[in-house]
Every structure is written in structure tokens, then in C-alpha cells.
């Protein structure tokens, strides 16, 4: 580097000012953005987690209730229903609630939903708790 | 079907066919569905007909002396049911839907249907389901570009294989007569042939545990200029027929020099290293006309365009007058 005289340093500061402010601004912005991001992420995560929790919880409550209702019936048809209910309860109890990074989270959730639908079908119950009709579009 | 009904429709005729000849409409099942009937399937025993509808239900009709009666309606899908298929054993039925799921139903001696599994493996609309010719193995084709296979493991149905390779919606699948090969057709304008490799196979294809591996051994591309909506594998002759959005029907046959392990496609008859066989297009039918004169003679005169007669000879073991 060429010998910097006192006057060069001063011009350097002026000339590089924009870049410097840019850099400082970026660092400040990044730090603040990270912080805001974490806050927003936490909010989203707890909302989404609560949704999944409430969905799976509703399946568990439903399954335990039906196990109670059917426990006194011992015919063959019933034993199939009980087996399906046991399977559903088992899946829900095995589900790792504490670990959002569980790699088969979506897959296991879909299996639980599928089992719930099957149980509803066996019990002749509508699994669709939503009110209102969905308009279907053109399809082939 | 016509409108919302399931009907057995006759071909266009200007006058009724004499008894014993031709097709006659025996029944119009117009009261079962509220929307498009997308697919119908006869049970292996022939006594039942299943109809899959966009109204999210599947009706099971039983053949009676004077027509058909709806014996049960299978509900559960959230929206349009796209396909229904009976397993060769006759005890199982599969349905698939735009709701991305495949349902497996079991029927007992008392004609009671019960859902035995709801499979949510696909990530998009499932277009078609088809059963293996001899085993209780189910295949599904989806808008998510994959084919999935399912079987029963420890009292529950699971997805045991996912066939990836197509670059767009897979519209249909078909097994060959042995069930060792599967053909899939897609919006990506290709037909792919997949082969089942079992653990310990001599070709050295790796398998995980006791599960077989399905590998794509042939990709028929460059023949179709539009989406291929359906594929059918003749169990008698091994010929593959395709239905395409470019208005043509194509028939493919395996060439005589093709080896079982690696059939492949090539335009000319040359061998490339590693590929021992070829599947070539043996006939294509474009804007065909078929004319038939009603006749009292024993062998009515029928004329086909040249291409159609080639296809007919390749696929159907009957003779036609030219």
C-alpha cells in the first residue's frame, strides 16, 4: 500500500463513508431482522404446533371415547373396530411431540390422519368436521 | 356414461340389430350419482359393477334379473373419486381421489364393505389405481409425478415403493400378465416400463431387506406429441396400447431379439452396447374410419383403413376382410 499521508486518510474517510455506513447499516439491520425473525418464527411455530396438537388431540379424545363406548360389545364386527381404535391410539401415543425436527413428522401425521379416516368410516361417522360446502373446479 | 348415469351404450346404428347380434342397451343407471361418473369396473366374478364419481362416492351395483340394483354406496373421500378397481381375488376394492388419498375396501360374504385402509402417501391428486394380476399389490398414479405401490404388512396397508422418473402427471398404469413389469404413461409424453427386482436377483440390483426394488428399464419417448392419458398391456400378446391427446392410438410390441432384462427403444434395428432388445411402434392409427354395412350374410363386409387393420392383426386374434 502506498504511504498514506494524513490528508489521504481524511479523504479516505469521506470517500469510503457511504460504503462504511452501508456496511454498518447492514449489520444493524441484520441483527434486528434476526431478532424480529426469531420472534415471528416463534409465534408462527407455536400457532402451527398448537394446530397440530389440537388436531391430534381431538383424534385421541375421539378414539378413547369410542373405546369406552364399545368396550362392552364383544362381537366380531366390534373387534375389528376396536383393533383399528387401538391402532390409532397407539400411533398417537408414539408420536414425538417434543421434537419438531423429527424427520418423519409429516409422514407419521398423514398416517394418523389416514387411520382416523378409516376408523370414522368403520363407525359410520362423517370425518369432515368442517361446515359449509367447497365448490369444486373443473377436473378430469 | 351418459350425463350422470352409468349406461351400457350401443354403437351408433341406424336400425336395431337382430337378436343375438350387436350390442343392446340393457340398463341405464341414472339414479346413483349426482355428478360425472368417471370410471366403472366389473368385479372379477362379473356380478357387481363399481362406479366412481366426482360426487365423492363409489356405488356398487349388483346384477339382477331385470337390471342392476345399488347395493351400497362407499363414502369417505373428500372430493372427486377418480378411479376404482377390483383386486383379482374379488375381496378387495381400491378407490382414489383428488383428495390425494387411496382407500382400500374389503367385502365379506354378506356383501358388507369395510374400509381397511386410507393411504395418504401421494402429495397430489391421484388419477388411477390398478391391482397386480395375481398378488394383492396395488399401484396408483398421481399428479405428483409418481407411481406408488402398496401392500398389506402386519395387518395394515403401507406404501412399499415409489416409482420416480416421470416429469409430469402420471395418468395411468398397467401391469403385464405376469405382474413383473409395470407400464406408466404421463403428461410428459413418455411411457415408462418398470421391472420388479427381488432380493437376491441375478442382475445385482440392490434391495432393502425383503422388499423388491422397481427400476425403470425402458423409456418410450419421442413417439407421442401430447399427454398420454391411458396405457393398456395386453395379457395375451404382450402388446402395449396407448391413448394420446394427439388423437392417435399407438401399439407397441417387443421386438423378437429383445431380452427380458433390458428391453429398450430404438428407431432402427441396431444394438447399442448394453441394450439387447427393442420395443418398436408396430402400428399407429390416425384419423381412422371404420365402415360396416349391416348385412344378412354370415360374414358381413367390414373395411378398415390400412393402419387399423395392421393394428387389428397385431392385437386381435381375428381375421378381417380387407
Coordinates of C-alpha atoms in Angstrom, one line a residue:
Chain A
X1 CA 0.0 0.0 0.0
X2 CA 1.3 3.5 -0.8
X3 CA 2.4 5.6 2.0
X4 CA -0.7 7.2 3.4
X5 CA -0.3 10.8 4.4
X6 CA -2.6 12.4 6.9
X7 CA -4.6 14.2 4.1
X8 CA -5.2 10.8 2.3
X9 CA -6.7 9.3 5.4
X10 CA -9.1 12.1 5.8
X11 CA -10.3 11.8 2.1
X12 CA -10.5 8.1 2.6
X13 CA -12.9 8.6 5.4
X14 CA -15.1 10.9 3.3
X15 CA -14.8 8.8 0.1
X16 CA -15.5 5.5 1.9
X17 CA -18.2 7.0 4.1
X18 CA -21.1 5.7 2.0
X19 CA -19.7 2.2 1.9
X20 CA -19.0 2.3 5.6
X21 CA -22.4 3.5 6.5
X22 CA -23.8 0.9 4.2
X23 CA -21.9 -1.8 6.0
X24 CA -22.9 -0.6 9.4
X25 CA -26.5 -0.2 8.4
X26 CA -26.4 -3.8 7.1
X27 CA -25.0 -5.2 10.3
X28 CA -27.5 -3.3 12.4
X29 CA -30.4 -4.3 10.1
X30 CA -29.3 -7.9 10.1
X31 CA -29.1 -8.1 13.8
X32 CA -32.5 -6.5 14.2
X33 CA -34.0 -8.6 11.4
X34 CA -32.7 -11.8 13.0
X35 CA -34.3 -10.8 16.3
X36 CA -37.6 -9.9 14.7
X37 CA -37.4 -13.1 12.7
X38 CA -36.9 -15.2 15.7
X39 CA -39.9 -13.6 17.4
X40 CA -42.1 -14.1 14.4
X41 CA -40.9 -17.6 13.9
X42 CA -41.6 -18.4 17.5
X43 CA -45.1 -17.0 17.1
X44 CA -45.7 -19.0 13.9
X45 CA -44.3 -22.1 15.3
X46 CA -46.4 -22.0 18.4
X47 CA -49.5 -21.4 16.3
X48 CA -48.7 -24.2 13.9
X49 CA -47.7 -26.5 16.7
X50 CA -50.9 -25.8 18.5
X51 CA -52.9 -26.5 15.4
X52 CA -51.2 -29.9 15.0
X53 CA -51.5 -30.6 18.7
X54 CA -55.2 -29.8 18.7
X55 CA -55.8 -31.9 15.7
X56 CA -54.0 -34.9 17.1
X57 CA -55.6 -34.3 20.5
X58 CA -59.0 -34.3 19.0
X59 CA -58.3 -37.7 17.4
X60 CA -57.1 -39.1 20.7
X61 CA -60.1 -37.9 22.6
X62 CA -62.4 -39.3 19.9
X63 CA -60.6 -42.7 19.9
X64 CA -60.6 -43.0 23.7
X65 CA -64.3 -42.1 23.9
X66 CA -65.2 -44.7 21.3
X67 CA -63.0 -47.3 23.0
X68 CA -65.2 -46.7 26.1
X69 CA -68.4 -46.8 24.2
X70 CA -67.6 -50.1 22.5
X71 CA -65.8 -51.9 25.3
X72 CA -68.8 -54.0 26.3
X73 CA -69.6 -55.3 22.9
X74 CA -67.7 -58.4 22.0
X75 CA -68.9 -59.5 18.6
X76 CA -66.6 -59.9 15.5
X77 CA -67.5 -56.7 13.9
X78 CA -66.7 -54.8 17.0
X79 CA -63.3 -56.5 17.5
X80 CA -62.3 -55.1 14.1
X81 CA -63.4 -51.6 15.2
X82 CA -61.5 -52.0 18.5
X83 CA -58.4 -53.1 16.7
X84 CA -58.5 -50.0 14.5
X85 CA -59.1 -47.8 17.5
X86 CA -56.2 -49.4 19.4
X87 CA -54.0 -48.8 16.4
X88 CA -55.0 -45.2 16.2
X89 CA -54.4 -44.6 19.9
X90 CA -51.0 -46.4 19.6
X91 CA -49.9 -44.2 16.7
X92 CA -50.9 -41.1 18.6
X93 CA -49.1 -42.1 21.8
X94 CA -45.9 -43.0 19.8
X95 CA -45.9 -39.6 18.1
X96 CA -42.9 -37.5 19.3
X97 CA -44.5 -34.2 20.4
X98 CA -41.3 -32.8 21.8
X99 CA -39.3 -33.0 18.6
X100 CA -40.2 -30.7 15.7
X101 CA -37.2 -31.8 13.8
X102 CA -38.3 -35.4 13.7
X103 CA -37.7 -36.4 10.1
X104 CA -40.8 -38.5 9.7
X105 CA -43.1 -35.9 11.3
X106 CA -45.3 -35.2 8.2
X107 CA -45.3 -38.9 7.2
X108 CA -46.5 -40.1 10.6
X109 CA -49.0 -37.3 10.8
X110 CA -50.5 -38.4 7.5
X111 CA -50.7 -42.0 8.8
X112 CA -52.6 -40.8 11.8
X113 CA -55.0 -38.8 9.7
X114 CA -55.5 -41.8 7.4
X115 CA -56.1 -44.1 10.3
X116 CA -58.6 -41.6 11.8
X117 CA -60.5 -41.5 8.5
X118 CA -60.6 -45.3 8.3
X119 CA -62.0 -45.5 11.9
X120 CA -64.6 -42.9 11.0
X121 CA -65.6 -45.0 8.0
X122 CA -65.9 -48.1 10.1
X123 CA -68.0 -46.3 12.7
X124 CA -70.2 -44.6 10.0
X125 CA -69.2 -41.2 11.2
X126 CA -68.5 -38.2 9.0
X127 CA -64.9 -37.3 9.4
X128 CA -65.2 -33.9 7.9
X129 CA -66.0 -31.6 10.8
X130 CA -66.0 -28.5 8.6
X131 CA -69.2 -26.7 8.0
X132 CA -70.0 -25.4 4.5
X133 CA -69.5 -26.8 1.1
X134 CA -66.5 -26.5 -1.1
X135 CA -67.1 -25.6 -4.7
X136 CA -65.2 -27.9 -6.9
X137 CA -63.5 -26.7 -10.1
X138 CA -63.2 -28.5 -13.4
X139 CA -61.2 -31.6 -13.2
X140 CA -60.5 -34.7 -15.3
Chain B
X1 CA -71.5 -42.8 -19.1
X2 CA -74.2 -40.5 -20.5
X3 CA -74.6 -37.4 -18.3
X4 CA -74.6 -38.6 -14.7
X5 CA -75.8 -42.1 -15.4
X6 CA -73.9 -45.3 -15.8
X7 CA -75.2 -46.8 -19.0
X8 CA -74.3 -49.6 -21.4
X9 CA -74.4 -47.7 -24.6
X10 CA -74.7 -49.2 -28.0
X11 CA -72.6 -48.1 -31.0
X12 CA -74.4 -45.7 -33.4
X13 CA -76.8 -47.7 -35.5
X14 CA -79.5 -46.6 -37.9
X15 CA -81.7 -49.6 -37.2
X16 CA -81.8 -52.1 -34.3
X17 CA -79.6 -55.2 -34.6
X18 CA -81.2 -58.6 -34.9
X19 CA -81.3 -60.6 -31.7
X20 CA -78.1 -62.4 -31.0
X21 CA -76.0 -59.9 -32.9
X22 CA -74.7 -56.5 -32.0
X23 CA -74.9 -54.7 -28.7
X24 CA -78.1 -53.6 -26.9
X25 CA -78.5 -51.2 -24.0
X26 CA -79.7 -53.3 -21.1
X27 CA -79.8 -50.7 -18.4
X28 CA -79.3 -47.0 -17.6
X29 CA -78.3 -46.5 -14.0
X30 CA -79.2 -42.8 -13.7
X31 CA -80.1 -42.5 -10.1
X32 CA -76.8 -43.4 -8.4
X33 CA -74.7 -40.3 -8.8
X34 CA -75.0 -36.5 -8.7
X35 CA -72.0 -35.7 -10.8
X36 CA -69.8 -37.1 -13.5
X37 CA -69.2 -40.8 -13.4
X38 CA -65.5 -41.1 -14.0
X39 CA -64.9 -44.8 -14.1
X40 CA -66.7 -48.1 -13.9
X41 CA -65.3 -51.6 -13.2
X42 CA -66.7 -55.1 -13.2
X43 CA -65.9 -57.4 -10.3
X44 CA -63.9 -60.5 -11.3
X45 CA -67.0 -62.6 -10.8
X46 CA -69.0 -60.4 -13.1
X47 CA -71.9 -59.9 -10.7
X48 CA -71.0 -56.5 -9.5
X49 CA -70.3 -53.2 -11.1
X50 CA -68.5 -50.4 -9.3
X51 CA -68.8 -46.8 -10.4
X52 CA -66.6 -43.9 -9.2
X53 CA -68.0 -40.4 -9.3
X54 CA -67.0 -36.8 -8.9
X55 CA -69.7 -36.6 -6.3
X56 CA -67.1 -38.2 -4.0
X57 CA -68.9 -41.6 -3.8
X58 CA -68.4 -45.0 -5.3
X59 CA -71.6 -47.0 -5.9
X60 CA -71.6 -50.8 -6.0
X61 CA -74.3 -52.2 -8.3
X62 CA -75.4 -55.8 -8.2
X63 CA -76.6 -57.5 -11.3
X64 CA -80.3 -58.7 -11.0
X65 CA -82.5 -60.4 -13.5
X66 CA -84.1 -57.2 -14.7
X67 CA -81.2 -54.8 -14.3
X68 CA -78.9 -53.5 -11.6
X69 CA -79.5 -52.5 -8.0
X70 CA -77.3 -50.3 -6.0
X71 CA -76.4 -52.4 -3.0
X72 CA -74.1 -49.9 -1.3
X73 CA -72.5 -46.5 -1.6
X74 CA -68.9 -46.1 -0.4
X75 CA -68.4 -42.7 1.1
X76 CA -65.4 -41.1 2.7
X77 CA -63.4 -39.4 0.0
X78 CA -63.4 -35.6 0.4
X79 CA -63.9 -34.8 -3.2
X80 CA -63.9 -36.3 -6.8
X81 CA -63.2 -40.1 -6.9
X82 CA -61.1 -40.6 -10.0
X83 CA -60.8 -44.4 -10.2
X84 CA -62.0 -47.7 -8.8
X85 CA -60.5 -51.2 -9.3
X86 CA -61.3 -54.7 -8.0
X87 CA -58.5 -57.0 -6.9
X88 CA -58.3 -60.3 -8.8
X89 CA -59.4 -62.1 -5.6
X90 CA -62.7 -60.2 -5.7
X91 CA -62.4 -59.5 -1.9
X92 CA -60.8 -56.1 -2.2
X93 CA -61.6 -52.8 -3.9
X94 CA -59.5 -49.7 -4.3
X95 CA -60.5 -46.1 -4.9
X96 CA -58.5 -43.0 -5.4
X97 CA -59.4 -39.3 -5.4
X98 CA -58.4 -35.7 -5.9
X99 CA -58.1 -35.6 -2.1
X100 CA -54.7 -37.3 -2.6
X101 CA -55.7 -40.5 -0.9
X102 CA -56.1 -44.1 -1.9
X103 CA -58.7 -46.1 0.0
X104 CA -58.7 -49.9 0.2
X105 CA -62.0 -51.6 1.0
X106 CA -62.7 -55.2 1.9
X107 CA -66.0 -57.0 1.1
X108 CA -67.2 -60.1 3.0
X109 CA -69.6 -62.9 2.1
X110 CA -72.5 -60.8 3.3
X111 CA -71.7 -58.1 0.8
X112 CA -70.7 -55.8 3.5
X113 CA -68.0 -53.3 2.6
X114 CA -65.5 -52.0 5.1
X115 CA -62.6 -49.6 4.7
X116 CA -59.4 -51.3 5.7
X117 CA -57.0 -48.5 4.9
X118 CA -56.7 -44.9 4.0
X119 CA -53.4 -44.2 2.3
X120 CA -52.1 -40.6 2.3
X121 CA -48.8 -41.2 0.5
X122 CA -49.3 -39.1 -2.6
X123 CA -48.9 -35.3 -2.3
X124 CA -51.4 -34.5 -5.1
X125 CA -54.5 -35.7 -6.9
X126 CA -54.4 -39.5 -7.6
X127 CA -55.6 -40.3 -11.1
X128 CA -55.7 -44.0 -11.3
X129 CA -55.4 -47.2 -9.3
X130 CA -54.8 -50.7 -10.6
X131 CA -54.2 -54.1 -9.0
X132 CA -51.5 -56.6 -9.7
X133 CA -52.8 -59.5 -11.8
X134 CA -52.0 -62.2 -9.2
X135 CA -50.9 -60.6 -5.9
X136 CA -52.6 -58.3 -3.5
X137 CA -50.4 -55.4 -4.6
X138 CA -51.9 -52.1 -5.6
X139 CA -50.5 -49.4 -7.9
X140 CA -51.5 -45.7 -8.1
X141 CA -50.7 -42.9 -10.5
X142 CA -50.7 -39.3 -9.5
X143 CA -50.5 -35.6 -10.4
X144 CA -47.4 -35.6 -8.1
X145 CA -45.4 -37.3 -11.0
X146 CA -45.0 -40.6 -9.2
X147 CA -46.4 -44.1 -9.2
X148 CA -46.8 -45.7 -5.7
X149 CA -47.2 -49.4 -4.8
X150 CA -49.0 -50.6 -1.7
X151 CA -49.3 -53.9 0.1
X152 CA -50.5 -55.3 3.4
X153 CA -47.8 -55.6 6.0
X154 CA -48.6 -56.7 9.5
X155 CA -52.4 -56.1 9.4
X156 CA -52.0 -52.6 7.8
X157 CA -51.6 -51.3 4.3
X158 CA -48.4 -49.4 3.6
X159 CA -46.8 -47.7 0.6
X160 CA -43.9 -50.2 -0.2
X161 CA -42.4 -48.4 -3.2
X162 CA -42.4 -45.1 -5.0
X163 CA -41.5 -45.0 -8.7
X164 CA -40.0 -41.7 -9.6
X165 CA -38.8 -40.6 -13.0
X166 CA -41.8 -39.1 -14.8
X167 CA -41.5 -35.3 -15.2
X168 CA -45.2 -34.6 -15.0
X169 CA -48.6 -36.1 -14.0
X170 CA -48.8 -39.9 -14.4
X171 CA -52.2 -40.6 -15.8
X172 CA -52.3 -44.4 -15.9
X173 CA -50.5 -47.6 -15.1
X174 CA -50.8 -51.2 -16.3
X175 CA -49.2 -54.4 -15.2
X176 CA -48.1 -57.1 -17.7
X177 CA -49.7 -60.5 -17.5
X178 CA -47.0 -61.8 -15.1
X179 CA -47.1 -58.7 -12.9
X180 CA -43.3 -58.5 -13.1
X181 CA -43.5 -55.3 -15.2
X182 CA -45.4 -52.1 -14.9
X183 CA -46.1 -49.6 -17.7
X184 CA -46.9 -46.0 -16.8
X185 CA -47.9 -43.2 -19.1
X186 CA -47.6 -39.5 -18.4
X187 CA -48.3 -35.9 -19.3
X188 CA -44.5 -35.8 -20.0
X189 CA -45.4 -37.7 -23.3
X190 CA -43.4 -40.8 -22.3
X191 CA -44.3 -44.4 -21.4
X192 CA -42.0 -46.0 -18.9
X193 CA -41.6 -49.6 -18.3
X194 CA -40.6 -50.7 -14.8
X195 CA -39.4 -54.1 -13.7
X196 CA -39.6 -55.8 -10.3
X197 CA -36.2 -57.0 -8.9
X198 CA -36.5 -59.3 -5.9
X199 CA -33.8 -59.6 -3.2
X200 CA -31.0 -61.9 -4.4
X201 CA -31.7 -61.2 -8.1
X202 CA -29.1 -62.2 -10.5
X203 CA -28.7 -58.8 -12.1
X204 CA -27.3 -57.4 -8.9
X205 CA -29.9 -54.8 -8.3
X206 CA -29.9 -53.9 -4.6
X207 CA -33.0 -54.4 -2.5
X208 CA -33.7 -53.2 1.0
X209 CA -34.5 -56.2 3.2
X210 CA -37.2 -58.4 1.8
X211 CA -38.8 -55.7 -0.3
X212 CA -38.3 -55.8 -4.1
X213 CA -37.0 -52.8 -6.0
X214 CA -38.7 -51.4 -9.0
X215 CA -36.4 -50.0 -11.6
X216 CA -37.2 -48.1 -14.8
X217 CA -35.8 -50.3 -17.6
X218 CA -37.3 -48.6 -20.6
X219 CA -38.4 -45.1 -21.5
X220 CA -40.5 -44.7 -24.7
X221 CA -40.1 -41.1 -25.6
X222 CA -40.4 -39.2 -28.9
X223 CA -43.5 -41.1 -30.1
X224 CA -46.3 -39.1 -28.5
X225 CA -46.7 -35.4 -29.2
X226 CA -49.2 -34.8 -26.4
X227 CA -50.2 -36.1 -23.0
X228 CA -50.7 -39.8 -22.8
X229 CA -53.9 -40.5 -20.9
X230 CA -54.0 -44.2 -20.8
X231 CA -52.0 -47.3 -21.4
X232 CA -53.1 -50.9 -21.7
X233 CA -51.0 -54.0 -21.6
X234 CA -52.5 -57.0 -23.5
X235 CA -52.2 -60.1 -21.3
X236 CA -52.4 -62.4 -24.3
X237 CA -49.9 -60.9 -26.7
X238 CA -47.8 -58.5 -24.6
X239 CA -48.6 -55.6 -26.8
X240 CA -48.9 -52.1 -25.2
X241 CA -51.5 -49.7 -26.5
X242 CA -51.6 -46.0 -25.6
X243 CA -54.2 -43.3 -25.8
X244 CA -52.8 -39.9 -26.5
X245 CA -54.0 -36.3 -26.7
X246 CA -52.7 -36.1 -30.2
X247 CA -55.7 -38.0 -31.5
X248 CA -53.8 -41.2 -32.1
X249 CA -53.8 -44.7 -30.7
X250 CA -50.4 -46.5 -30.8
X251 CA -49.5 -50.1 -30.3
X252 CA -46.0 -51.1 -29.2
X253 CA -44.5 -54.6 -29.4
X254 CA -41.3 -56.0 -28.0
X255 CA -39.1 -57.0 -30.9
X256 CA -38.1 -60.7 -31.3
X257 CA -34.5 -60.0 -30.3
X258 CA -35.4 -58.3 -27.0
X259 CA -34.0 -59.8 -23.8
X260 CA -36.1 -59.8 -20.7
X261 CA -33.7 -57.8 -18.6
X262 CA -33.3 -54.7 -20.7
X263 CA -35.8 -54.0 -23.4
X264 CA -35.2 -50.6 -24.9
X265 CA -36.4 -48.5 -27.6
X266 CA -34.6 -47.6 -30.7
X267 CA -35.7 -46.3 -34.1
X268 CA -33.5 -48.5 -36.2
X269 CA -32.7 -52.1 -35.5
X270 CA -29.2 -51.6 -34.3
X271 CA -27.9 -52.8 -30.9
X272 CA -26.3 -50.3 -28.6
X273 CA -23.9 -51.8 -26.0
X274 CA -25.8 -52.9 -23.0
X275 CA -29.2 -52.8 -24.7
X276 CA -30.2 -56.1 -26.2
X277 CA -33.7 -55.6 -27.3
X278 CA -36.0 -53.1 -28.8
X279 CA -39.6 -52.1 -28.3
X280 CA -40.8 -50.5 -31.5
X281 CA -44.0 -49.0 -32.6
X282 CA -45.7 -51.5 -34.8
X283 CA -48.8 -49.5 -35.8
X284 CA -50.3 -46.2 -35.3
X285 CA -53.8 -45.2 -36.1
X286 CA -54.5 -41.7 -37.2
X287 CA -58.0 -40.5 -38.1
X288 CA -59.2 -43.9 -38.8
X289 CA -62.5 -44.6 -40.3
X290 CA -64.4 -47.9 -39.9
X291 CA -67.3 -48.7 -42.1
X292 CA -69.6 -51.6 -41.6
X293 CA -72.6 -52.4 -43.8
X294 CA -75.4 -54.2 -42.0
X295 CA -75.7 -57.5 -43.7
X296 CA -77.7 -60.6 -43.6
X297 CA -74.7 -62.6 -44.8
X298 CA -72.8 -64.7 -42.3
X299 CA -69.6 -62.6 -42.7
X300 CA -70.6 -59.0 -43.1
X301 CA -68.1 -56.9 -45.1
X302 CA -66.1 -54.5 -43.0
X303 CA -63.4 -52.3 -44.3
X304 CA -60.7 -50.6 -42.2
X305 CA -58.0 -48.1 -43.1
X306 CA -54.8 -49.8 -43.7
X307 CA -53.3 -48.8 -40.4
X308 CA -56.2 -50.0 -38.4
X309 CA -56.0 -53.4 -40.0
X310 CA -52.4 -53.7 -39.1
X311 CA -53.1 -52.9 -35.5
X312 CA -56.1 -55.2 -35.5
X313 CA -53.9 -58.1 -36.7
X314 CA -51.2 -57.3 -34.2
X315 CA -53.5 -57.2 -31.2
X316 CA -56.6 -59.2 -32.0
X317 CA -56.6 -62.8 -33.0
X318 CA -59.3 -62.5 -35.6
X319 CA -59.2 -62.1 -39.3
X320 CA -60.7 -59.2 -41.2
X321 CA -61.6 -58.8 -44.8
X322 CA -59.8 -56.0 -46.4

